[in-house]
PDB file of C-alpha atoms in Angstrom:
ATOM      1  CA  SER A   1     -32.910 -43.063 -25.881  1.00 92.00           C
ATOM      2  CA  ASP A   2     -29.626 -41.429 -26.941  1.00 95.00           C
ATOM      3  CA  LEU A   3     -28.474 -38.536 -24.795  1.00 94.00           C
ATOM      4  CA  ARG A   4     -26.277 -35.634 -25.856  1.00 95.00           C
ATOM      5  CA  CYS A   5     -23.862 -33.536 -23.828  1.00 95.00           C
ATOM      6  CA  ASP A   6     -20.924 -31.190 -24.342  1.00 95.00           C
ATOM      7  CA  LEU A   7     -17.430 -31.728 -22.982  1.00 95.00           C
ATOM      8  CA  LYS A   8     -15.062 -28.757 -22.792  1.00 94.00           C
ATOM      9  CA  ILE A   9     -11.407 -29.710 -23.022  1.00 93.00           C
ATOM     10  CA  LYS A  10      -8.171 -27.808 -23.470  1.00 91.00           C
ATOM     11  CA  SER A  11      -6.729 -27.641 -26.954  1.00 88.00           C
ATOM     12  CA  GLU A  12      -3.642 -29.515 -25.671  1.00 89.00           C
ATOM     13  CA  ARG A  13      -5.848 -32.455 -24.618  1.00 91.00           C
ATOM     14  CA  ALA A  14      -7.472 -32.443 -28.067  1.00 91.00           C
ATOM     15  CA  ALA A  15      -4.074 -32.537 -29.756  1.00 91.00           C
ATOM     16  CA  GLN A  16      -2.556 -35.215 -27.495  1.00 94.00           C
ATOM     17  CA  GLY A  17      -5.639 -37.277 -26.686  1.00 94.00           C
ATOM     18  CA  GLY A  18      -6.208 -38.933 -23.332  1.00 94.00           C
ATOM     19  CA  MET A  19      -8.932 -39.677 -20.827  1.00 95.00           C
ATOM     20  CA  GLU A  20     -11.612 -37.368 -19.390  1.00 94.00           C
ATOM     21  CA  MET A  21     -14.237 -38.075 -16.732  1.00 94.00           C
ATOM     22  CA  ILE A  22     -17.892 -37.014 -17.052  1.00 94.00           C
ATOM     23  CA  ALA A  23     -21.003 -37.721 -14.997  1.00 92.00           C
ATOM     24  CA  GLY A  24     -23.362 -40.233 -16.588  1.00 89.00           C
ATOM     25  CA  VAL A  25     -27.160 -40.290 -16.462  1.00 86.00           C
ATOM     26  CA  THR A  26     -27.094 -42.481 -13.333  1.00 84.00           C
ATOM     27  CA  GLY A  27     -24.670 -40.128 -11.560  1.00 88.00           C
ATOM     28  CA  ALA A  28     -21.743 -42.506 -11.931  1.00 91.00           C
ATOM     29  CA  MET A  29     -18.531 -41.090 -13.367  1.00 94.00           C
ATOM     30  CA  LEU A  30     -17.700 -42.319 -16.874  1.00 94.00           C
ATOM     31  CA  ARG A  31     -14.344 -42.406 -18.612  1.00 94.00           C
ATOM     32  CA  VAL A  32     -14.372 -40.908 -22.090  1.00 94.00           C
ATOM     33  CA  GLN A  33     -11.419 -41.740 -24.323  1.00 95.00           C
ATOM     34  CA  ILE A  34     -10.369 -38.618 -26.247  1.00 95.00           C
ATOM     35  CA  PRO A  35      -8.665 -39.640 -29.501  1.00 95.00           C
ATOM     36  CA  ARG A  36      -5.532 -37.765 -30.536  1.00 95.00           C
ATOM     37  CA  GLY A  37      -6.359 -34.833 -32.820  1.00 93.00           C
ATOM     38  CA  VAL A  38     -10.086 -34.745 -32.033  1.00 94.00           C
ATOM     39  CA  GLY A  39     -11.751 -31.779 -33.698  1.00 92.00           C
ATOM     40  CA  ARG A  40     -13.954 -29.072 -32.263  1.00 92.00           C
ATOM     41  CA  ASN A  41     -17.655 -30.098 -32.421  1.00 94.00           C
ATOM     42  CA  GLU A  42     -16.727 -33.721 -33.141  1.00 96.00           C
ATOM     43  CA  VAL A  43     -19.086 -36.205 -31.446  1.00 97.00           C
ATOM     44  CA  LEU A  44     -17.822 -39.207 -29.485  1.00 96.00           C
ATOM     45  CA  ARG A  45     -20.185 -42.116 -28.780  1.00 96.00           C
ATOM     46  CA  VAL A  46     -20.237 -43.865 -25.395  1.00 95.00           C
ATOM     47  CA  PRO A  47     -22.326 -47.012 -25.984  1.00 95.00           C
ATOM     48  CA  GLY A  48     -24.971 -48.068 -23.460  1.00 93.00           C
ATOM     49  CA  GLU A  49     -24.836 -44.900 -21.316  1.00 93.00           C
ATOM     50  CA  GLY A  50     -28.072 -43.251 -22.520  1.00 93.00           C
ATOM     51  CA  LEU A  51     -31.668 -43.694 -21.381  1.00 93.00           C
ATOM     52  CA  PRO A  52     -33.356 -47.104 -21.136  1.00 93.00           C
ATOM     53  CA  LYS A  53     -35.002 -48.329 -24.354  1.00 93.00           C
ATOM     54  CA  PRO A  54     -38.619 -49.560 -24.285  1.00 92.00           C
ATOM     55  CA  ARG A  55     -37.604 -53.041 -25.482  1.00 93.00           C
ATOM     56  CA  GLY A  56     -34.540 -53.392 -23.256  1.00 93.00           C
ATOM     57  CA  GLY A  57     -31.015 -52.109 -23.306  1.00 93.00           C
ATOM     58  CA  ARG A  58     -29.885 -48.509 -23.193  1.00 94.00           C
ATOM     59  CA  GLY A  59     -29.215 -45.813 -25.744  1.00 95.00           C
ATOM     60  CA  ASP A  60     -25.835 -44.166 -26.200  1.00 96.00           C
ATOM     61  CA  LEU A  61     -24.293 -41.013 -24.757  1.00 95.00           C
ATOM     62  CA  LEU A  62     -23.173 -38.671 -27.543  1.00 97.00           C
ATOM     63  CA  VAL A  63     -20.434 -36.333 -26.320  1.00 96.00           C
ATOM     64  CA  ARG A  64     -19.728 -33.207 -28.391  1.00 97.00           C
ATOM     65  CA  ILE A  65     -16.193 -31.868 -27.957  1.00 95.00           C
ATOM     66  CA  THR A  66     -15.722 -28.134 -27.420  1.00 94.00           C
ATOM     67  CA  TYR A  67     -12.543 -26.302 -26.488  1.00 89.00           C
ATOM     68  CA  ARG A  68     -11.992 -24.200 -23.400  1.00 80.00           C
ATOM     69  CA  ILE A  69     -11.038 -20.636 -24.156  1.00 74.00           C
ATOM     70  CA  GLU A  70      -7.523 -20.109 -22.915  1.00 70.00           C
ATOM     71  CA  VAL A  71      -6.744 -16.634 -21.666  1.00 71.00           C
ATOM     72  CA  ARG A  72      -3.263 -15.579 -20.630  1.00 74.00           C
ATOM     73  CA  PHE A  73      -2.600 -12.439 -18.661  1.00 74.00           C
ATOM     74  CA  THR A  74       0.680 -10.597 -18.817  1.00 78.00           C
ATOM     75  CA  ARG A  75       1.791  -7.843 -16.541  1.00 79.00           C
ATOM     76  CA  ALA A  76       2.067  -4.469 -18.233  1.00 73.00           C
ATOM     77  CA  SER A  77       5.673  -3.224 -18.165  1.00 66.00           C
ATOM     78  CA  GLY A  78       6.504   0.131 -16.608  1.00 58.00           C
ATOM     79  CA  ARG A  79       3.840   0.107 -13.917  1.00 55.00           C
TER      80      ARG A  79
END
């Protein structure tokens, strides 16, 4: 009943922490609290946002943190 997903964030967000929005299993947007200093591949648990359990209640959403690759372009000098 637990679901897993990946959330790509910028390295600045990982360092500072904050709030991110993701779509839940029902389509509703969920707020995920990103703790300050969260590590790459760390898993955050969002209780009660997984699939329904056979005996009632819902599983959890397990969100694995990945970092966005940041690419910076610079203009070549002399052209």
